[in-house]
Coordinates of C-alpha atoms and ligand atoms in Angstrom, one line a residue:
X1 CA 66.9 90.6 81.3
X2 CA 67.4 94.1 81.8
X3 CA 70.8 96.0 82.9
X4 CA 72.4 95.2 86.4
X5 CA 75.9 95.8 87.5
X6 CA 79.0 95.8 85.8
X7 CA 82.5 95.4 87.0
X8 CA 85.5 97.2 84.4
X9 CA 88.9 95.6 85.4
X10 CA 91.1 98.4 84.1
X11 CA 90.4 102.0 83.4
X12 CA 92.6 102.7 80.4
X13 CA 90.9 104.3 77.2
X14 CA 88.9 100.9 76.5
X15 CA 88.2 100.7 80.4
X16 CA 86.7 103.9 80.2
X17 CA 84.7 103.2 77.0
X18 CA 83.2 100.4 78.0
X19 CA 82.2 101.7 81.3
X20 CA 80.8 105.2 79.5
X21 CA 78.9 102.6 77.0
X22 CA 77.3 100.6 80.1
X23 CA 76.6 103.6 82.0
X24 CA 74.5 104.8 78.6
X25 CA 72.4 101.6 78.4
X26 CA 71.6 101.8 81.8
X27 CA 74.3 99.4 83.9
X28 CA 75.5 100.1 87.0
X29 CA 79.1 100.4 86.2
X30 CA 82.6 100.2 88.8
X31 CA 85.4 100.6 86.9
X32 CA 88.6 98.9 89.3
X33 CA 92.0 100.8 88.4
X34 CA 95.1 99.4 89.9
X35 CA 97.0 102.7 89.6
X36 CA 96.3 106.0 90.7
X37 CA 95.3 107.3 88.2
X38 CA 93.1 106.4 85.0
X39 CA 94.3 106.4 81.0
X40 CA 96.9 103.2 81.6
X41 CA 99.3 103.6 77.9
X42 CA 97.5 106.9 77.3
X43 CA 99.2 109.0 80.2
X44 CA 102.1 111.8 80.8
X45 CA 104.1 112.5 84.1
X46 CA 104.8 115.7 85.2
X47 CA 108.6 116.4 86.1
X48 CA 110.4 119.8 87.3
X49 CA 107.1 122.5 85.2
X50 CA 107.2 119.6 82.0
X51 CA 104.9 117.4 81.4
X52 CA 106.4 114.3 79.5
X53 CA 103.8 112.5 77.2
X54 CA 103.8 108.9 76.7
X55 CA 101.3 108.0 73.8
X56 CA 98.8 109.9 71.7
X57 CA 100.8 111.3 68.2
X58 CA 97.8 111.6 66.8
X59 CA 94.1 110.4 67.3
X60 CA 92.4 109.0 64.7
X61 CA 88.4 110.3 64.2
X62 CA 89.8 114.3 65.1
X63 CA 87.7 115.3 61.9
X64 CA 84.3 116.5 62.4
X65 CA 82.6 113.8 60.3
X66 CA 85.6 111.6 59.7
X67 CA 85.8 108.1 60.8
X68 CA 85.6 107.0 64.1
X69 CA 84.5 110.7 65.1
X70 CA 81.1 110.2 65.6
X71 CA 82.0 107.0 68.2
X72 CA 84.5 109.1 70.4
X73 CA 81.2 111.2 70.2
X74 CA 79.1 108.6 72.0
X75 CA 82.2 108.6 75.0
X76 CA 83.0 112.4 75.3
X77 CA 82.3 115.8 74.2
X78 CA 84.9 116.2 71.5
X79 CA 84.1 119.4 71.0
X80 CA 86.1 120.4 74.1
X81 CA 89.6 119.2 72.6
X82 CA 91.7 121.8 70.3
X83 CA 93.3 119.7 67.9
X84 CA 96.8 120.3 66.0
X85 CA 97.5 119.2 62.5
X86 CA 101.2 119.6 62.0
X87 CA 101.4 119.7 57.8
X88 CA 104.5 117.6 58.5
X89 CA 104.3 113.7 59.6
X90 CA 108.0 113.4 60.6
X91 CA 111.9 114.2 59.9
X92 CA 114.1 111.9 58.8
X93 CA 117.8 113.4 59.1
X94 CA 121.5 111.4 58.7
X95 CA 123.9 114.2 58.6
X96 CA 122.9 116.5 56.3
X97 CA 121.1 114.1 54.3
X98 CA 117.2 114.9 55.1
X99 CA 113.4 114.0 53.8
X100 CA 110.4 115.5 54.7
X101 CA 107.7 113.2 54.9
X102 CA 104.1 115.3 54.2
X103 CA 100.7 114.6 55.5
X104 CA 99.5 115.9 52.5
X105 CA 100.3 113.5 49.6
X106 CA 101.2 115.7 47.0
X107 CA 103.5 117.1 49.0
X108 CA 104.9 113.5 50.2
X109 CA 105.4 113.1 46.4
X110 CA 107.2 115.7 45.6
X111 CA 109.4 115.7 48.5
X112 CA 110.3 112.0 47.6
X113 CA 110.5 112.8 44.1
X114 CA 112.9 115.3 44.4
X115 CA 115.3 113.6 47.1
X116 CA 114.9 110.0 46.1
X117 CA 114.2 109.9 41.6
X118 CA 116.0 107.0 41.6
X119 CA 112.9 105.4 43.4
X120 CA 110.1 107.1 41.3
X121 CA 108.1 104.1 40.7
X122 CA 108.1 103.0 44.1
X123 CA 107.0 106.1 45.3
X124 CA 104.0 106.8 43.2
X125 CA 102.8 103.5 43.5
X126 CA 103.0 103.9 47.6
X127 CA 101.2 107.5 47.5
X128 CA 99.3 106.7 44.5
X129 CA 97.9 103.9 47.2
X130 CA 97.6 106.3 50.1
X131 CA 95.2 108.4 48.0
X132 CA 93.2 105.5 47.0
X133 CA 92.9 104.3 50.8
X134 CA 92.4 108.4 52.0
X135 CA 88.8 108.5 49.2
X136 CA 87.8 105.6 50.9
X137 CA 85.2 105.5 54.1
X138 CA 85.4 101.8 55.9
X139 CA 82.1 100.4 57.3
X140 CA 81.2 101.9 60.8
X141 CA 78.1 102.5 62.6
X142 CA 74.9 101.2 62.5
X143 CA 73.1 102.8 59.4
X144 CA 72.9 99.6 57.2
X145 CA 72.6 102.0 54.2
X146 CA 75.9 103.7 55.0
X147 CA 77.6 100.4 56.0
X148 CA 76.8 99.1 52.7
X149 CA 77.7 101.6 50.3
X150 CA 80.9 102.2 52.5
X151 CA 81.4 98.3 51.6
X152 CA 80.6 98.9 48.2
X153 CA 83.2 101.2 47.6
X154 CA 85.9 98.8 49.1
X155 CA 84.9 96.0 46.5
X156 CA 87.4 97.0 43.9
X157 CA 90.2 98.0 46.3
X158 CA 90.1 94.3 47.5
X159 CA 92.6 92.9 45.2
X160 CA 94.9 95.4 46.3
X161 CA 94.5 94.9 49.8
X162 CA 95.1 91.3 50.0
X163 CA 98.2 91.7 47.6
X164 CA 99.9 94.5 49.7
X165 CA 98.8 93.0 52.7
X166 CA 101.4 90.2 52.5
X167 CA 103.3 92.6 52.8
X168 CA 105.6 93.7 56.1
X169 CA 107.3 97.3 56.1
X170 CA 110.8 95.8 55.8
X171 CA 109.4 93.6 52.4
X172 CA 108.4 97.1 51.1
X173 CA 111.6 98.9 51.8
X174 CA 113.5 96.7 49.5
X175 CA 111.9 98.6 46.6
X176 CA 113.9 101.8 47.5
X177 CA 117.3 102.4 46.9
X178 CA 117.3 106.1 49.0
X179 CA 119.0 105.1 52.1
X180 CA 116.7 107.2 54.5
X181 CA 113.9 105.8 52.7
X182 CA 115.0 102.0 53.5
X183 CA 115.2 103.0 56.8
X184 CA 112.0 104.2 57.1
X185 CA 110.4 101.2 56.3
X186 CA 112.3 98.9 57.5
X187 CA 113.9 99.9 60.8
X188 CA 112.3 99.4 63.9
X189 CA 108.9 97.8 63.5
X190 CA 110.0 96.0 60.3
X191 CA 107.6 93.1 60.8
X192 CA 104.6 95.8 60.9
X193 CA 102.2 95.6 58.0
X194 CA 102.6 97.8 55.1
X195 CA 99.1 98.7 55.1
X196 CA 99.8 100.2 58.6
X197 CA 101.6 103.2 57.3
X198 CA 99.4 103.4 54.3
X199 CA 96.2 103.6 56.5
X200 CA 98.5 106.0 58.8
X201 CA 99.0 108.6 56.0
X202 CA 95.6 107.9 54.5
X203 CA 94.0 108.9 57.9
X204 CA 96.3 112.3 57.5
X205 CA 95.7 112.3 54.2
X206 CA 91.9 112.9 55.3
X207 CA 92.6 115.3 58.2
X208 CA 91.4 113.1 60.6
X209 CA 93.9 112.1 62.4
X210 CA 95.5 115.1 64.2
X211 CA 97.3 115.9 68.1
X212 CA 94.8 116.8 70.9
X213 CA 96.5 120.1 72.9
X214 CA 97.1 118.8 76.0
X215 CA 97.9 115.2 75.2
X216 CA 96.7 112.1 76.7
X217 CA 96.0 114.2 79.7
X218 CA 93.2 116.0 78.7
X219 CA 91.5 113.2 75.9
X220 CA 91.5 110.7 79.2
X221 CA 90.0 114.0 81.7
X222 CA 87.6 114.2 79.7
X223 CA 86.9 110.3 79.7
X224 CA 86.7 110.3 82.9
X225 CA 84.5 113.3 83.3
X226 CA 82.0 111.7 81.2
X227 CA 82.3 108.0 83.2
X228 CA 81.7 110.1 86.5
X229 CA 78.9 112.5 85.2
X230 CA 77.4 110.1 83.9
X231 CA 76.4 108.3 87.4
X232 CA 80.1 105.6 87.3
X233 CA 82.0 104.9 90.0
X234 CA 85.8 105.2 89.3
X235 CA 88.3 103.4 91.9
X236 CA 92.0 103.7 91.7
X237 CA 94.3 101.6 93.9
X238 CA 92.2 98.4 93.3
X239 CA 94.3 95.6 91.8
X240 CA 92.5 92.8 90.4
X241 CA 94.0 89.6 91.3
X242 CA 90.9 86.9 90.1
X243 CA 87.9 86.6 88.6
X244 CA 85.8 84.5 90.3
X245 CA 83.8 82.0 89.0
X246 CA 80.9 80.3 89.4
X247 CA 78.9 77.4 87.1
X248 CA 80.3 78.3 84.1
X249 CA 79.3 82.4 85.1
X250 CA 81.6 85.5 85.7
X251 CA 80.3 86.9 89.1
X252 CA 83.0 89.2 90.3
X253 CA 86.6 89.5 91.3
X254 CA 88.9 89.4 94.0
X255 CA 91.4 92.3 94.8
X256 CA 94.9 91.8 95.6
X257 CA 94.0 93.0 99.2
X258 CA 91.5 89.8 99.8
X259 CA 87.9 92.2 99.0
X260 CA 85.4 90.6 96.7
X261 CA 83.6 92.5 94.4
X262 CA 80.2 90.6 92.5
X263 CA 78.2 91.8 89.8
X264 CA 76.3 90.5 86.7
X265 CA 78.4 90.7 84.4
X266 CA 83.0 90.9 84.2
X267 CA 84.8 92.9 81.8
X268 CA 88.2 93.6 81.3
X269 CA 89.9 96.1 79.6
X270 CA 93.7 95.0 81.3
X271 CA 96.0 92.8 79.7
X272 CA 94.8 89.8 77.4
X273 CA 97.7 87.4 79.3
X274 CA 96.9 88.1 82.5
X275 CA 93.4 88.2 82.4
X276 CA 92.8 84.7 80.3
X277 CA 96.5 83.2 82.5
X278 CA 96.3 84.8 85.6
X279 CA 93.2 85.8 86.8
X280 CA 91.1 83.2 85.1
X281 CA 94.0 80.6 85.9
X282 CA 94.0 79.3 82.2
X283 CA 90.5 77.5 82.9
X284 CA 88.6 78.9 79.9
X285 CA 90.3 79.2 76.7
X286 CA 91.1 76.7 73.7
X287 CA 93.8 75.6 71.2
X288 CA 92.8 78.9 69.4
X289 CA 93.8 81.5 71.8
X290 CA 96.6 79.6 72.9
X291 CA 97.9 79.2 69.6
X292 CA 97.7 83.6 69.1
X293 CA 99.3 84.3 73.0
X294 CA 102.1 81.5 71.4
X295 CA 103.1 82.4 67.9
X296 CA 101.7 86.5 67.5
X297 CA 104.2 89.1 67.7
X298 CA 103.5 91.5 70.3
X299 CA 104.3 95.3 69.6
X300 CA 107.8 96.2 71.6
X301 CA 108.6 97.8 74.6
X302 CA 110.5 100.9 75.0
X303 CA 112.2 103.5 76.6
X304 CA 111.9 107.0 76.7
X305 CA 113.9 109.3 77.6
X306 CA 112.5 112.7 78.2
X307 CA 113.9 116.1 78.5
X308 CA 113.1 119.3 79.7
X309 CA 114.7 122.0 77.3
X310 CA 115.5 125.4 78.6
X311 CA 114.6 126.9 75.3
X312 CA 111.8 127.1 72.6
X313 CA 112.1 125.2 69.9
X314 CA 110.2 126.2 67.5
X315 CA 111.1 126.4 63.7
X316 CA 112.2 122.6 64.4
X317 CA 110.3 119.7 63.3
X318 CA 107.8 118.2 65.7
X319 CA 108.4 115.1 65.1
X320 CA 112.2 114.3 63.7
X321 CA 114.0 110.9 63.6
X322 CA 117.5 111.4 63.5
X323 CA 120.2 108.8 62.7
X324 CA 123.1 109.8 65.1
X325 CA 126.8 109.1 63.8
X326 CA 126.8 106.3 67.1
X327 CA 124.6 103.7 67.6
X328 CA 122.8 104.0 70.8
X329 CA 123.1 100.5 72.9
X330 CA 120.1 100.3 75.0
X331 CA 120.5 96.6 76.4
X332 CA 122.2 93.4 76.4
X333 CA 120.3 92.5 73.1
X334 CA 119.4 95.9 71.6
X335 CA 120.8 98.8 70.0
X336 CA 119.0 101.6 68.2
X337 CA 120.0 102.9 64.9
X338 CA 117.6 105.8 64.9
X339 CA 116.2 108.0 67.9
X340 CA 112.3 109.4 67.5
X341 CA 112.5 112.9 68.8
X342 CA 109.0 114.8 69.4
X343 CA 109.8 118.5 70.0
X344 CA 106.4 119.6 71.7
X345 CA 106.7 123.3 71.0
X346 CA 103.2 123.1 69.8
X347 CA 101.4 122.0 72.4
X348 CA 102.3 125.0 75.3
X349 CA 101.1 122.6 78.2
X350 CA 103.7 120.6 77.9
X351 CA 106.4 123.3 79.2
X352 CA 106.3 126.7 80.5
X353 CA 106.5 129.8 78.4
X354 CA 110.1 130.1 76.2
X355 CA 110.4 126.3 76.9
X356 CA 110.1 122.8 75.5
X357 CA 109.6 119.3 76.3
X358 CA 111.0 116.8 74.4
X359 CA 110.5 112.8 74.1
X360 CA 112.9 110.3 72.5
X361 CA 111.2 106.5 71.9
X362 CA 113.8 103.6 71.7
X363 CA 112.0 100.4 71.3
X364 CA 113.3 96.8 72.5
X365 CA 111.6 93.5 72.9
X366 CA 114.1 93.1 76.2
X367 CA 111.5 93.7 78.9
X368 CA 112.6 90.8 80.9
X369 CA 116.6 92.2 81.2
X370 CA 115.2 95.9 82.4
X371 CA 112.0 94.5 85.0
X372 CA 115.0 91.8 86.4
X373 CA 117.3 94.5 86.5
X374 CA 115.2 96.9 88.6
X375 CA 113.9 93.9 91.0
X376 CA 118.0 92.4 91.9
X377 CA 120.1 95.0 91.0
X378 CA 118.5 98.8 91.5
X379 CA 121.3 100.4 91.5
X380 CA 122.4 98.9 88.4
X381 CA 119.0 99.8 87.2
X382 CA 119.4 103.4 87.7
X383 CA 122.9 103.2 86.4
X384 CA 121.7 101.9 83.1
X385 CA 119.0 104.9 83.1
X386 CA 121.6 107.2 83.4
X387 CA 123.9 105.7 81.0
X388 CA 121.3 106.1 78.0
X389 CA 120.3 108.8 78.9
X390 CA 123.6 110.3 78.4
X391 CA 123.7 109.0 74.9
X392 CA 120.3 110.2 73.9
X393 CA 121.2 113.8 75.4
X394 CA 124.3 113.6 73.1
X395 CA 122.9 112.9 70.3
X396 CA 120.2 115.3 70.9
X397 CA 122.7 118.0 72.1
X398 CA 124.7 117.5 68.7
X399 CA 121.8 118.4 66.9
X400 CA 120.3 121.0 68.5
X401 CA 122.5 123.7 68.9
X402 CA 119.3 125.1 70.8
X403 CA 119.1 123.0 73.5
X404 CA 123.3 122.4 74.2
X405 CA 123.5 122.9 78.0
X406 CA 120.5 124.2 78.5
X407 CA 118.6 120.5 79.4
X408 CA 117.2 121.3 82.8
X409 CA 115.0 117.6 83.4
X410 CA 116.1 114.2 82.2
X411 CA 113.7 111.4 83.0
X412 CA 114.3 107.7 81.9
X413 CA 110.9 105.6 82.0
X414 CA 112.0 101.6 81.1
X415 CA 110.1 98.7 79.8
X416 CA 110.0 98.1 84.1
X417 CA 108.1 100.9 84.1
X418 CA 105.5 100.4 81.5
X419 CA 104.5 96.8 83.1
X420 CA 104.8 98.6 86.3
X421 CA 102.2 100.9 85.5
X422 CA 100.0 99.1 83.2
X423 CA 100.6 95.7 83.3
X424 CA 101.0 95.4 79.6
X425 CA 102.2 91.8 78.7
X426 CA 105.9 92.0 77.9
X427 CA 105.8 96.0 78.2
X428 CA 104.3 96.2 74.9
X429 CA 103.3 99.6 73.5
X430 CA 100.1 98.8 72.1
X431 CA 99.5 94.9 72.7
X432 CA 99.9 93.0 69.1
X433 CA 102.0 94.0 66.2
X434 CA 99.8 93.9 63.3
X435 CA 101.8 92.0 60.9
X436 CA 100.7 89.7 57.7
X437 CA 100.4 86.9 59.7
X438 CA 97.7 88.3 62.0
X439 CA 95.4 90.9 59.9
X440 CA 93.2 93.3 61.6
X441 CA 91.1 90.2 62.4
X442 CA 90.2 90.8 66.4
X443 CA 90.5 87.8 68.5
X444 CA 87.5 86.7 70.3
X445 CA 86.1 88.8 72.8
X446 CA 84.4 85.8 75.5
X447 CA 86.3 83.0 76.4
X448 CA 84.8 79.5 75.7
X449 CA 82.5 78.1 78.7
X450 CA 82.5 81.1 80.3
X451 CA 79.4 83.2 80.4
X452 CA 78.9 86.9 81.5
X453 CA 82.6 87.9 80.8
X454 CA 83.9 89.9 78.0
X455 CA 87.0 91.5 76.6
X456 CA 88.0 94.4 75.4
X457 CA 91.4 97.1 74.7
X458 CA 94.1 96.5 72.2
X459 CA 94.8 92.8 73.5
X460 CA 91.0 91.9 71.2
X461 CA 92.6 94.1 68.1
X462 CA 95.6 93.3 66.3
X463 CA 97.5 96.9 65.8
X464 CA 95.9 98.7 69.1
X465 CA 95.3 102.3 69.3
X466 CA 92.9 104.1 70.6
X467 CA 90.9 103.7 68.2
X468 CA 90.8 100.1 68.1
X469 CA 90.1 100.6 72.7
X470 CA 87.4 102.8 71.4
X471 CA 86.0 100.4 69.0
X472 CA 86.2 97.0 71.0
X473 CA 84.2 98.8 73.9
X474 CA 81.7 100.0 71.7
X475 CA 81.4 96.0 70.2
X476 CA 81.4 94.6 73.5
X477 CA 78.6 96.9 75.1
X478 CA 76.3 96.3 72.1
X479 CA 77.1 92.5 72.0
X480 CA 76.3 92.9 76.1
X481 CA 73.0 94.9 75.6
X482 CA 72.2 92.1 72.7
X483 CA 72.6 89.4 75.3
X484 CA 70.7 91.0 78.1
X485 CA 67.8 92.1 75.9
X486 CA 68.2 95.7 75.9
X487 CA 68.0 97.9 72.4
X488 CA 71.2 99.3 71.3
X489 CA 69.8 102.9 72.3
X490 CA 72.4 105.2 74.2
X491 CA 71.0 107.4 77.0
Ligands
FAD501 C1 104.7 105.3 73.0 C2 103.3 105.1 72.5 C3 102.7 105.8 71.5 C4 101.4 105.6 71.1 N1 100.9 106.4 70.2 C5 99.6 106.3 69.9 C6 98.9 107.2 69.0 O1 99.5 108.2 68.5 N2 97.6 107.0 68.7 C7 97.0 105.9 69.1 O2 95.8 105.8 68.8 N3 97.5 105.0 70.0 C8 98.8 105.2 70.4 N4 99.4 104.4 71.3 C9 98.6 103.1 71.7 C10 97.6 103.4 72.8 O3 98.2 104.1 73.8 C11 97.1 102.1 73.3 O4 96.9 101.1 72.3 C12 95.8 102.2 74.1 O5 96.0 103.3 75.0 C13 95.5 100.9 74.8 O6 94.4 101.1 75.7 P1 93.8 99.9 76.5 O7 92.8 100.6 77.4 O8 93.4 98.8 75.6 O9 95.0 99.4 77.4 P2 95.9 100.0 78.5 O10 96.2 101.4 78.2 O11 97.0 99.1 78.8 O12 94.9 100.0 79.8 C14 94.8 98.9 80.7 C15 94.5 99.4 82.1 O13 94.3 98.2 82.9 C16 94.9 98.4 84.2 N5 95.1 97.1 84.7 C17 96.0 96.1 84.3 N6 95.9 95.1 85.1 C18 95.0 95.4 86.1 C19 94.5 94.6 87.2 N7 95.0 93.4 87.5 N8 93.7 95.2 88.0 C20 93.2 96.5 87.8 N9 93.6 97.2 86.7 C21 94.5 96.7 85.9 C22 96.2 99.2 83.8 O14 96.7 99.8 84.9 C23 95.7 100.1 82.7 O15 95.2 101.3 83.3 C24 100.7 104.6 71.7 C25 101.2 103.8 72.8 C26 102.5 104.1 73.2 C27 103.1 103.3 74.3

């Protein structure tokens, strides 16, 4: 068979992958967006001259050469992003108690060292294993030579990665005794793997995981630019509501407005629930994949509350996670410890000149109270906003003698907001929490007795990320081009 037409339900990063990867072998590619505009987790609003971003910290394959760069190669031209390497990964501050954790691990080490001696074994053997991970290049690509001497030099870090990873973040932190230090590991996202941060810092470790001026913004323009040159067809407003079936075959979808679409073959990059519960009706999966949508731990939702400062910033951290004297209560079953504070003074399209924007992240896993809340009660709804909001502002304001009445934007986006806009299952940040339990093992990418339908985004790859939307569309299109009897050769 040769290449005939694809439909893309979903233009997020892994939408757009897979619909750049089609487009190169040769399908004719419509990619259905139900918002109006494409990136779906990977966006920014704009509010009163500040733009507010809502993902990328850092993207991992920003190192000519380094891994994953060469794939974000195949999608866009790279070359057209100015990336920012900040020698700092983040602040941690309680009063005047503060560490500074490096990207650079002899740096990290010394920091910790020097604040935290009580927990010197701990610490070397956690940097000591960063630098091991950060020497080491992971299988990619499709030179079998590389592949295999990549996997070669994994062999003898084996036994250390299946022992650390039984290991969650919050298991870890009990080998410090440095208060901040616990915290870091084990508040929040305490469940995560260790190996998560350790493949974090490793990827900084290399240099290749650095911010793209201009955010989410400009990595998804350029996406898009590249989709559209490239001969695809990009449509924004169009909800997908079904895919329709027939004899055991994919063979289009139905939009919320009643149109049919058909094609050859059905992908989608939108939510793994919806798309296997909703619009497939449950009809095609097994005890396997109900099993993961029952007992795996998605990633949480969040707010964030954003602010447009009336001041520069700079000679702050860009990244600070402060442990205000009062605990922030963010719903009926959450309250936040710590607030994530990205002061984007060093990206200057985020504000205009002798300004800043700033975003604070609160997690919760109480999606259902906020998206109830905003359906029966909106006044409540906003009421709530505001009421955070205040509390972030004050513990922000306490800090930063800086920004103290000079906060000209405040903008609240819930966990109502990010299924709003995206549809992610539960308002989860980046689909499933990679913990222990579920490895980095992707879940399966076709759905039993269902042919000419694939999967791809963050719902296929335990941890999500962009890299992990880049990587499942570049799986996918070469597991399609297998199956239709095209060679893996990109135009
Ligand atoms: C706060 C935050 C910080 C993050 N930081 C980073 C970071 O620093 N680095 C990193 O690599 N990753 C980061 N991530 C994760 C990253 O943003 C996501 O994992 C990634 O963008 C997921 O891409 P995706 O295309 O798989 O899914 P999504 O972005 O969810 O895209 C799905 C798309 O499908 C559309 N859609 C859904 N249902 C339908 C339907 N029925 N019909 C039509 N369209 C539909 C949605 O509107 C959306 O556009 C962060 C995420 C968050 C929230």
């Amino acid at each position: 068979m040769k290449s005939g037409n694809a439909l893309v339900i979903g233009g997020g990063v892994a939408g757009l992958c897979a619909g750049i990867y089609l487009r190169r072998l040769g399908f004719g590619v419509e990619i259905l967006e139900q918002h109006s505009l494409a990136g779906g987790l990977a966006t920014a609003w704009k509010r009163g001259g500040f733009t507010f971003e809502n993902c990328i910290h850092w993207l991992v394959g920003s190192k000519d050469g380094g891994q994953l760069n060469a794939a974000w190669k195949e999608v866009f031209d790279v070359s057209r992003l100015v990336f920012f390497e900040d020698p700092v990964f983040e602040v941690l501050e309680r009063g005047t108690d503060r560490l500074t954790l490096y990207r650079d691990p002899g740096r990290l080490e010394a920091e910790l060292l020097d604040k935290a001696p009580q927990d010197a074994a701990a610490i070397r053997e956690f940097v000591g294993l960063v630098r091991k991970i950060a020497r080491l290049r992971m299988p990619e690509g499709d030179s079998l030579l590389r592949n295999a001497l990549a996997g070669l030099g994994l062999v003898p870090l084996l036994p250390l990665l299946s022992r650390y990873g039984k290991l969650t973040m919050a298991d870890y932190s009990k080998r410090f005794s440095h208060p901040l230090l616990r915290a870091f590991f084990s508040a929040g996202m305490g469940e995560l793997s260790f190996l998560a941060i350790v493949f974090t810092l490793a990827w900084m470790a290399q240099g290749n995981a650095a911010y793209p001026v201009g955010g989410s913004l400009r990595l998804v323009r350029l996406l898009e630019d590249s989709f559209r040159n490239r001969g695809g067809a990009l449509r924004f407003g169009a909800r997908v509501e079904r895919i329709l079936v027939e004899g055991g075959r994919a063979v289009g979808v139905a939009l919320q407005d009643g149109e049919t679409r058909r094609a050859d073959i059905v992908v989608s990059a939108a939510d793994g629930h919806a798309t296997i519960f909703d619009m497939l009706k449950g009809r095609f999966t097994n005890g396997r994949i109900r099993r993961k949508y029952e007992t795996y731990k998605t990633f949480p939702s969040y707010l964030q509350v954003s602010l447009g400062v009336g001041a520069d910033l700079k000679g702050e951290p860009g990244t600070i996670v402060l442990f205000p004297d009062e605990i922030i209560r963010l719903d009926p079953d959450t309250t936040a410890e710590s607030l994530t504070c990205r002061i984007f003074h060093f990206d200057p399209t985020m504000a205009p000149p002798g300004k800043t924007a700033v975003t604070c992240l609160l997690p919760t896993y109480n999606e259902p109270y906020w998206s109830d809340l905003r359906r029966q009660d909106p006044a409540r709804y906003e009421a709530e906003k505001l009421r955070v909001a205040a509390a972030v502002t004050a513990a922000f304001e306490a800090r930063f003698a800086g920004a103290r009445g000079r906060i000209e934007v405040v903008d609240v986006a819930t966990p109502a907001t990010v299924v709003r806009y995206t549809g992610n299952w539960k308002g989860s940040m980046e689909g499933w929490l990679y913990t222990p339990a579920t490895g980095i093992r992707p879940l399966p990418c076709v759905l039993p007795g269902l042919r000419n339908f694939y999967m791809v985004g963050q719902w296929i790859a335990p941890g999500g990320g962009l890299p992990s939307a880049l990587m499942t569309a570049r799986s996918v299109s070469k597991r399609i081009a297998r199956e239709s009897g095209i060679r893996w050769k990109l135009a």
